[in-house]
Coordinates of C-alpha atoms in Angstrom, one line a residue:
M13 CA -39.3 55.2 -34.7
S14 CA -40.3 59.2 -34.1
L15 CA -39.5 61.6 -30.5
P16 CA -42.3 62.5 -28.8
W17 CA -41.7 65.7 -29.4
G18 CA -45.0 67.1 -27.8
T19 CA -43.4 66.7 -24.4
N20 CA -41.0 69.0 -23.5
F21 CA -38.2 66.7 -22.7
E22 CA -36.2 69.9 -19.8
K23 CA -37.3 73.1 -18.3
E24 CA -37.2 76.2 -19.9
G25 CA -33.3 77.2 -18.3
R26 CA -31.5 74.2 -18.3
M27 CA -29.6 73.4 -21.1
A28 CA -27.0 74.9 -22.1
S29 CA -25.2 75.2 -25.3
S30 CA -22.0 75.9 -27.6
A31 CA -23.8 77.0 -30.0
P32 CA -22.6 79.8 -31.8
A33 CA -24.3 83.3 -31.2
A34 CA -25.7 83.2 -34.1
G35 CA -27.2 80.4 -34.3
A36 CA -29.2 82.0 -31.3
P37 CA -33.2 83.2 -31.2
D38 CA -33.5 86.5 -32.9
T39 CA -34.4 89.1 -30.7
G40 CA -37.9 91.7 -31.3
T41 CA -40.6 93.1 -30.4
P42 CA -42.6 90.3 -29.0
G43 CA -45.6 89.7 -31.3
S44 CA -43.5 90.4 -34.5
M45 CA -44.1 88.9 -37.8
G46 CA -40.8 87.4 -37.6
D47 CA -41.6 86.0 -34.1
V48 CA -45.2 84.8 -35.7
R49 CA -43.3 82.9 -38.5
R50 CA -40.7 81.2 -36.4
G51 CA -43.1 80.9 -34.2
N52 CA -45.6 78.8 -37.3
L53 CA -42.1 77.0 -38.5
A54 CA -41.7 75.2 -35.1
L55 CA -45.3 74.4 -35.6
V56 CA -44.6 72.4 -39.0
L57 CA -41.5 70.6 -38.5
G58 CA -43.2 69.2 -34.7
R59 CA -46.7 67.5 -36.8
I60 CA -44.0 66.3 -39.3
A61 CA -41.3 64.9 -36.5
Q62 CA -44.6 63.4 -34.7
S63 CA -45.7 61.9 -37.4
G64 CA -44.0 58.2 -36.7
A65 CA -42.3 55.9 -39.2
G66 CA -43.3 55.9 -42.2
A67 CA -46.1 58.7 -42.3
H68 CA -45.4 60.8 -44.6
L69 CA -47.3 63.8 -44.6
T70 CA -48.3 65.8 -46.8
R71 CA -48.3 69.5 -47.3
A72 CA -52.1 69.7 -47.1
Q73 CA -52.0 67.1 -44.3
V74 CA -50.1 69.6 -42.2
A75 CA -52.5 72.1 -42.9
A76 CA -55.4 70.4 -41.9
A77 CA -53.2 69.2 -38.6
T78 CA -51.8 72.9 -37.8
G79 CA -54.8 75.4 -38.8
L80 CA -52.2 77.0 -41.1
T81 CA -53.3 77.4 -45.1
K82 CA -51.9 75.5 -47.0
A83 CA -50.2 78.8 -48.8
S84 CA -48.6 79.6 -45.2
V85 CA -47.5 75.2 -44.5
S86 CA -45.6 76.1 -48.1
S87 CA -43.7 78.8 -47.6
L88 CA -43.1 77.3 -44.6
V89 CA -42.3 73.7 -45.5
L90 CA -39.6 75.5 -48.5
D91 CA -37.7 77.3 -45.4
L92 CA -36.9 73.7 -44.1
L93 CA -36.3 72.5 -47.3
D94 CA -33.4 74.9 -48.1
A95 CA -31.9 74.3 -44.4
G96 CA -31.6 70.7 -45.0
I97 CA -33.9 69.8 -41.6
V98 CA -36.8 67.7 -44.1
R99 CA -36.9 66.0 -47.2
E100 CA -39.2 65.5 -50.1
I101 CA -40.3 61.3 -50.2
G102 CA -42.7 60.0 -52.8
L103 CA -46.4 61.0 -53.6
N104 CA -48.0 59.9 -50.6
P105 CA -52.4 58.8 -52.1
Q106 CA -54.0 58.1 -48.4
G107 CA -56.4 60.7 -46.9
E108 CA -55.9 62.9 -50.1
R109 CA -58.7 63.6 -52.9
G110 CA -57.1 64.2 -56.3
R111 CA -53.3 64.3 -57.4
P112 CA -51.0 62.2 -54.2
G113 CA -49.1 64.9 -52.5
V114 CA -45.9 64.5 -51.5
G115 CA -44.8 63.3 -48.6
L116 CA -42.6 64.7 -46.2
E117 CA -40.1 63.1 -43.2
L118 CA -36.9 64.3 -41.0
N119 CA -33.8 63.8 -42.8
P120 CA -32.4 61.7 -42.6
A121 CA -28.9 62.7 -43.7
M122 CA -28.8 65.0 -40.4
G123 CA -28.2 63.5 -37.0
V124 CA -27.1 64.2 -33.4
M125 CA -23.9 63.0 -31.3
G126 CA -24.7 62.1 -27.8
M127 CA -21.7 61.5 -25.8
E128 CA -21.1 60.5 -22.5
I129 CA -18.2 60.8 -19.6
N130 CA -18.3 58.2 -17.0
V131 CA -15.9 56.7 -14.2
D132 CA -14.5 54.1 -16.0
Y133 CA -15.0 54.6 -20.3
I134 CA -16.3 57.6 -22.5
S135 CA -19.0 56.8 -25.4
A136 CA -20.4 58.7 -28.2
G137 CA -23.4 57.5 -30.6
L138 CA -24.4 59.1 -33.8
T139 CA -28.6 59.1 -34.0
D140 CA -30.9 60.9 -36.9
L141 CA -33.8 63.4 -36.5
S142 CA -36.1 60.4 -35.6
G143 CA -33.5 58.9 -32.7
N144 CA -32.3 56.0 -34.1
L145 CA -29.6 54.9 -33.4
L146 CA -26.6 54.9 -36.3
L147 CA -23.4 54.9 -35.4
H148 CA -21.8 53.8 -31.5
Q149 CA -18.5 53.1 -29.7
T150 CA -17.8 53.1 -26.7
Q151 CA -13.6 53.0 -24.9
E152 CA -13.1 52.0 -21.1
Q153 CA -10.4 54.0 -19.2
D154 CA -10.2 55.1 -16.0
N155 CA -11.3 58.5 -16.1
R156 CA -10.8 58.4 -12.4
I157 CA -6.8 59.4 -12.3
A158 CA -7.0 61.5 -15.8
S159 CA -6.6 65.2 -15.9
P160 CA -10.2 66.6 -17.4
G161 CA -8.6 67.9 -20.4
S162 CA -7.4 64.6 -21.8
V163 CA -10.6 62.9 -21.1
A164 CA -12.5 65.5 -23.0
A165 CA -9.8 65.7 -25.8
A166 CA -9.8 61.6 -26.0
L167 CA -13.7 61.8 -26.1
A168 CA -12.9 64.5 -28.9
G169 CA -11.0 61.9 -31.0
L170 CA -13.5 59.2 -29.7
A171 CA -16.6 61.1 -31.3
A172 CA -14.3 62.5 -34.0
D173 CA -13.9 59.2 -35.5
L174 CA -18.0 58.7 -35.5
R175 CA -18.2 62.3 -37.0
G176 CA -16.0 62.1 -39.8
N177 CA -17.1 57.9 -40.4
A178 CA -21.0 59.6 -40.3
E179 CA -19.6 62.6 -43.2
A180 CA -18.9 58.9 -45.4
Q181 CA -22.0 57.4 -45.2
G182 CA -23.5 61.2 -45.8
V183 CA -24.4 62.5 -42.4
R184 CA -23.6 65.5 -41.5
V185 CA -24.1 66.4 -37.3
L186 CA -25.8 69.3 -36.6
G187 CA -24.9 69.2 -32.7
G188 CA -24.1 67.3 -29.9
G189 CA -25.1 66.6 -26.2
L190 CA -22.7 66.0 -23.5
A191 CA -23.7 63.9 -20.3
V192 CA -21.5 63.4 -16.6
P193 CA -22.0 62.2 -14.0
G194 CA -22.5 65.1 -11.5
L195 CA -23.8 68.5 -11.3
V196 CA -23.6 70.4 -14.2
D197 CA -24.3 74.4 -14.2
V198 CA -25.7 73.9 -17.5
K199 CA -25.4 77.6 -18.3
T200 CA -21.7 78.0 -18.2
G201 CA -20.5 74.5 -19.7
T202 CA -19.6 74.2 -16.2
V203 CA -18.9 70.4 -14.4
I204 CA -19.8 72.3 -10.6
T205 CA -18.5 68.6 -8.5
A206 CA -18.1 64.3 -10.0
P207 CA -16.9 62.8 -6.8
N208 CA -16.6 59.9 -8.7
L209 CA -14.0 61.8 -10.6
G210 CA -12.6 63.7 -8.8
W211 CA -13.8 66.8 -10.3
N212 CA -14.7 70.1 -9.1
T213 CA -15.5 73.5 -10.7
E214 CA -14.1 71.9 -14.4
A215 CA -15.5 74.9 -17.1
L216 CA -15.2 72.6 -20.2
D217 CA -14.8 73.0 -23.6
L218 CA -17.7 71.8 -25.1
D219 CA -17.3 73.8 -28.8
A220 CA -13.8 71.1 -29.1
L221 CA -15.6 67.9 -28.9
L222 CA -17.3 69.0 -32.1
P223 CA -15.9 71.8 -34.2
G224 CA -18.0 73.9 -36.4
V225 CA -21.5 72.2 -35.9
P226 CA -24.0 74.7 -35.6
L227 CA -26.3 73.8 -33.2
G228 CA -23.0 73.5 -31.0
T229 CA -22.5 70.9 -27.8
T230 CA -25.0 70.8 -24.7
L231 CA -23.9 69.7 -21.0
F232 CA -26.8 67.1 -19.6
N233 CA -26.7 65.2 -15.9
E234 CA -25.3 61.7 -16.8
A235 CA -29.2 60.6 -15.3
N236 CA -31.4 63.3 -16.2
A237 CA -29.8 62.5 -19.7
A238 CA -30.5 59.0 -19.1
A239 CA -34.1 59.1 -17.6
L240 CA -34.9 61.2 -20.9
A241 CA -33.9 58.5 -22.6
E242 CA -36.5 56.1 -20.9
L243 CA -39.0 58.4 -21.4
R244 CA -38.4 58.3 -25.3
Y245 CA -37.8 54.9 -25.2
R246 CA -38.9 52.3 -22.8
P247 CA -41.8 49.8 -23.8
A248 CA -44.6 50.4 -21.3
G249 CA -44.3 54.1 -21.8
G250 CA -45.5 55.7 -18.3
A251 CA -46.0 59.9 -17.2
D252 CA -44.0 59.2 -13.4
F253 CA -41.2 57.9 -12.8
L254 CA -38.5 57.3 -10.5
F255 CA -35.1 56.7 -12.7
V256 CA -32.1 55.3 -11.3
S257 CA -28.8 55.0 -13.0
G258 CA -26.1 52.7 -12.0
E259 CA -22.3 53.1 -12.4
V260 CA -19.3 53.9 -10.3
G261 CA -22.1 55.7 -8.3
V262 CA -25.5 56.2 -8.3
G263 CA -27.7 58.5 -9.9
G264 CA -31.4 59.5 -10.5
G265 CA -33.5 61.5 -12.8
L266 CA -37.7 62.0 -12.5
V267 CA -40.3 62.2 -14.9
I268 CA -43.4 63.6 -13.9
G269 CA -46.7 63.8 -16.0
S270 CA -44.4 63.5 -18.5
E271 CA -41.4 65.8 -18.1
L272 CA -37.8 66.0 -16.5
F273 CA -37.9 67.6 -13.2
T274 CA -34.9 68.6 -12.3
G275 CA -35.0 71.1 -9.6
P276 CA -34.2 74.9 -9.0
Q277 CA -31.3 74.7 -9.7
G278 CA -31.1 71.8 -12.1
H279 CA -29.7 69.1 -9.5
A280 CA -32.7 67.5 -7.9
G281 CA -33.1 63.4 -8.2
E282 CA -29.0 62.8 -6.5
L283 CA -31.0 59.5 -5.7
G284 CA -26.9 58.0 -4.9
H285 CA -26.5 60.8 -2.0
V286 CA -29.4 59.6 0.1
V287 CA -28.0 58.9 3.3
V288 CA -29.6 54.8 4.2
Q289 CA -26.3 54.1 6.5
P290 CA -25.9 57.1 9.2
D291 CA -23.3 55.7 11.2
G292 CA -21.9 53.9 7.0
A293 CA -19.0 54.5 5.2
A294 CA -17.2 57.7 4.1
C295 CA -18.8 59.0 0.9
S296 CA -16.7 60.8 -2.3
C297 CA -19.1 63.3 -2.2
G298 CA -18.1 64.6 1.4
G299 CA -21.3 62.9 3.4
T300 CA -21.3 59.2 5.0
G301 CA -23.8 56.4 4.9
C302 CA -24.5 57.8 1.1
L303 CA -27.0 55.0 -0.8
E304 CA -23.3 54.6 -3.1
T305 CA -21.3 53.5 -0.8
V306 CA -23.6 50.1 -1.0
A307 CA -25.1 50.2 -3.8
G308 CA -22.1 51.5 -6.7
Q309 CA -20.1 49.5 -8.7
D310 CA -17.5 49.3 -6.6
A311 CA -19.5 49.1 -3.5
I312 CA -21.0 45.6 -4.5
F313 CA -17.4 44.7 -5.6
A314 CA -15.4 44.8 -3.4
A315 CA -18.4 43.5 -1.2
A316 CA -18.5 40.1 -3.0
G317 CA -14.7 40.4 -3.3
I318 CA -13.8 40.9 -7.1
A319 CA -10.4 43.2 -7.6
T320 CA -11.8 46.0 -9.6
Q321 CA -9.7 47.7 -12.3
A322 CA -7.1 50.0 -9.0
A323 CA -4.2 50.7 -10.2
S324 CA -1.3 52.8 -8.5
D325 CA -1.7 56.4 -10.0
G326 CA 1.2 56.3 -10.9
S327 CA 1.0 53.9 -13.4
A328 CA -2.6 54.1 -14.0
A329 CA -0.9 57.8 -15.3
W330 CA 1.7 55.1 -17.3
A331 CA -1.0 53.4 -18.4
S332 CA -3.4 56.6 -19.9
R333 CA -0.1 58.5 -21.1
S334 CA 1.1 55.2 -22.8
G335 CA -2.5 54.8 -24.4
R336 CA -2.0 50.7 -22.9
A337 CA -4.6 49.3 -20.7
A338 CA -3.9 49.6 -17.1
S339 CA -3.4 46.6 -14.6
G340 CA -5.9 45.3 -13.2
P341 CA -9.8 43.4 -15.1
S342 CA -11.6 45.9 -16.9
R343 CA -15.2 47.6 -15.9
S344 CA -16.9 44.7 -18.6
E345 CA -14.3 42.2 -17.1
T346 CA -15.0 42.5 -13.3
L347 CA -18.7 42.5 -14.3
A348 CA -18.6 40.1 -15.9
Q349 CA -17.1 37.9 -13.5
L350 CA -19.9 39.2 -10.8
L351 CA -22.6 37.7 -13.1
A352 CA -20.6 34.4 -13.0
A353 CA -19.9 34.6 -9.6
L354 CA -24.2 35.1 -9.3
A355 CA -24.9 31.9 -11.3
A356 CA -22.8 30.2 -9.3
E357 CA -24.4 31.1 -6.4
D358 CA -21.9 32.3 -4.5
A359 CA -21.9 33.2 -1.2
D360 CA -20.5 36.4 -1.7
A361 CA -21.7 37.9 -4.7
L362 CA -25.1 37.4 -3.8
G363 CA -24.7 38.9 -0.4
A364 CA -23.1 41.9 -2.3
V365 CA -26.3 41.8 -4.4
T366 CA -28.8 41.6 -1.8
R367 CA -27.2 44.3 1.0
A368 CA -26.8 46.6 -2.2
G369 CA -30.6 45.9 -3.5
R370 CA -32.2 45.7 0.1
F371 CA -30.6 50.3 0.3
L372 CA -31.4 50.9 -2.8
G373 CA -35.2 50.1 -1.3
V374 CA -34.3 52.4 1.7
A375 CA -33.3 54.6 -0.6
V376 CA -35.7 55.0 -3.3
A377 CA -38.8 54.6 -0.2
S378 CA -38.2 58.2 1.1
T379 CA -38.2 59.6 -2.3
V380 CA -41.7 57.4 -3.7
R381 CA -43.0 58.9 -0.4
L382 CA -41.5 62.6 -0.5
L383 CA -43.3 62.8 -4.5
N384 CA -46.1 60.5 -4.5
I385 CA -44.5 58.0 -7.4
S386 CA -45.0 54.5 -8.0
S387 CA -42.9 53.3 -10.9
V388 CA -39.4 52.5 -11.0
V389 CA -37.2 51.8 -13.6
L390 CA -33.5 50.4 -13.3
G391 CA -30.7 51.1 -15.6
G392 CA -27.0 50.2 -15.5
H393 CA -25.8 47.5 -13.6
F394 CA -28.8 48.2 -12.0
A395 CA -30.4 46.7 -15.0
I396 CA -27.8 44.5 -15.5
L397 CA -28.0 42.6 -11.3
G398 CA -31.8 42.4 -12.3
E399 CA -32.6 38.6 -11.6
W400 CA -30.8 39.2 -8.4
I401 CA -31.0 42.5 -7.2
M402 CA -35.6 43.0 -7.3
P403 CA -36.4 40.8 -5.0
A404 CA -34.1 42.0 -2.7
L405 CA -35.4 45.2 -4.0
S406 CA -39.0 44.6 -4.1
D407 CA -38.9 43.0 -0.4
S408 CA -37.6 46.5 0.9
L409 CA -39.6 49.2 -0.9
E410 CA -42.9 46.8 1.0
R411 CA -41.1 46.7 4.2
Y412 CA -40.6 50.4 4.1
A413 CA -43.4 51.9 1.8
P414 CA -45.9 49.5 1.6
G415 CA -48.2 49.4 -1.3
K416 CA -46.5 52.8 -3.0
V417 CA -44.2 50.4 -5.6
L418 CA -46.0 47.5 -6.1
P419 CA -43.3 44.9 -7.8
G420 CA -45.3 45.0 -11.8
N421 CA -43.7 48.5 -11.7
I422 CA -40.3 48.5 -10.4
S423 CA -38.9 47.5 -14.6
L424 CA -35.8 47.5 -16.0
S425 CA -34.4 50.5 -18.7
G426 CA -35.3 49.5 -21.8
V427 CA -32.0 51.6 -23.7
G428 CA -29.5 49.9 -22.4
Q429 CA -25.8 51.7 -21.4
A430 CA -26.7 54.2 -24.8
G431 CA -29.2 55.6 -22.6
A432 CA -27.1 59.0 -21.2
L433 CA -26.0 59.5 -24.6
L434 CA -29.1 58.8 -26.0
G435 CA -31.4 61.7 -23.9
A436 CA -28.3 64.0 -25.1
A437 CA -28.7 63.6 -28.0
G438 CA -32.7 63.3 -27.9
S439 CA -32.5 66.1 -26.0
V440 CA -30.8 68.4 -28.5
V441 CA -33.1 67.6 -31.6
R442 CA -36.3 69.2 -29.1
S443 CA -33.7 71.8 -29.3
L444 CA -34.0 71.8 -33.1
V445 CA -38.0 71.4 -33.2
E446 CA -38.5 74.5 -30.8
A447 CA -36.3 76.7 -32.9
P448 CA -35.3 75.7 -36.5
H449 CA -34.8 78.8 -37.3
R450 CA -31.7 78.0 -35.1
L451 CA -30.4 76.3 -38.4
Q452 CA -31.7 78.5 -40.9
V453 CA -29.0 81.8 -39.5
Q454 CA -26.2 79.2 -39.4
A455 CA -27.4 77.6 -43.5
S456 CA -27.9 81.5 -44.2

């Protein structure tokens, strides 16, 4: 599969990177020959990337598709080959007269690491430049009782393991993307606030996550990254949708015109903090009655009467230092208990999920009316609970926003738990396709 390279994955200025200064775009007089060549380099690489699996375009075909001369394309392709971004593969006899040309494809020996920090787990996955997930590992741990530095260190260790495995298989890691469940300042690599983690104004050492990679590491909001992955991977496609991320908290990503909409400061889509119960429970954000107080994982588990991994601060901290699991069931075990209770038609479990679906509908109804969006994609635990939550969500939407979101326009995520890291990795690849000279500078 190839990524939709023609899609603007993120508005300009929304991505921050720890990439070394040497990899930054060269400055110079606008319209200079260097600018033209860099633009043509991106044009050629973008056309190769768009060709799709198994379609190995030749230099002549790239020239015909881009309008550049064959000589220019040949020169640009040599630069891409030298940088290791593309490789030659076999002969392509299709669509050409005379001697077959040599096919071109994104180099499968180059990869990008997607990473995620969430409330109760860390995760890392390696994709190739075409977006295929090659390696993936998740480690469950309670990050609420650990310092940001220790969480980042644990993730760096996980990423190092995957990077070692990748290099053993001949795959070089070019850069990475990190997704976190909170508001982020992408320019400085700072988590402004992540209420469910208890983080405020935490400047992360992005370089330490993947030391020495030429493209550095970028920072993303978790729900936005997952929305990007959904845009790329969802089988039904669609240019406009609201992605709803369900974890301990609830997040949202807005895709409008096949572009991620993040607002002036990059913080749009905070669905979990839409007020659905004005006189409801206090929320970790400091507000009252937010959606995640009734539809977040912990809220659903509590309403269903299912115990969570709620160890005391002291015992949890000891467990974290000793490398042992904290007392109580893990996240996956707790979800399994809830699913078993739902399958057994337990009244408390059914009531908890129905209640979550109803209030989710209240928040979504307000959002789709405001933004004129008619499609909703459910991710995280909302997708896992889809069989039970969809009826309540559909009924709620019909009550509060009749005709705005038809039942057929509510779908479950096509990427599953790996969505955030896939989206983060994919956006890093996108940045490379838009500016391949960054890697050239590093390789020179």
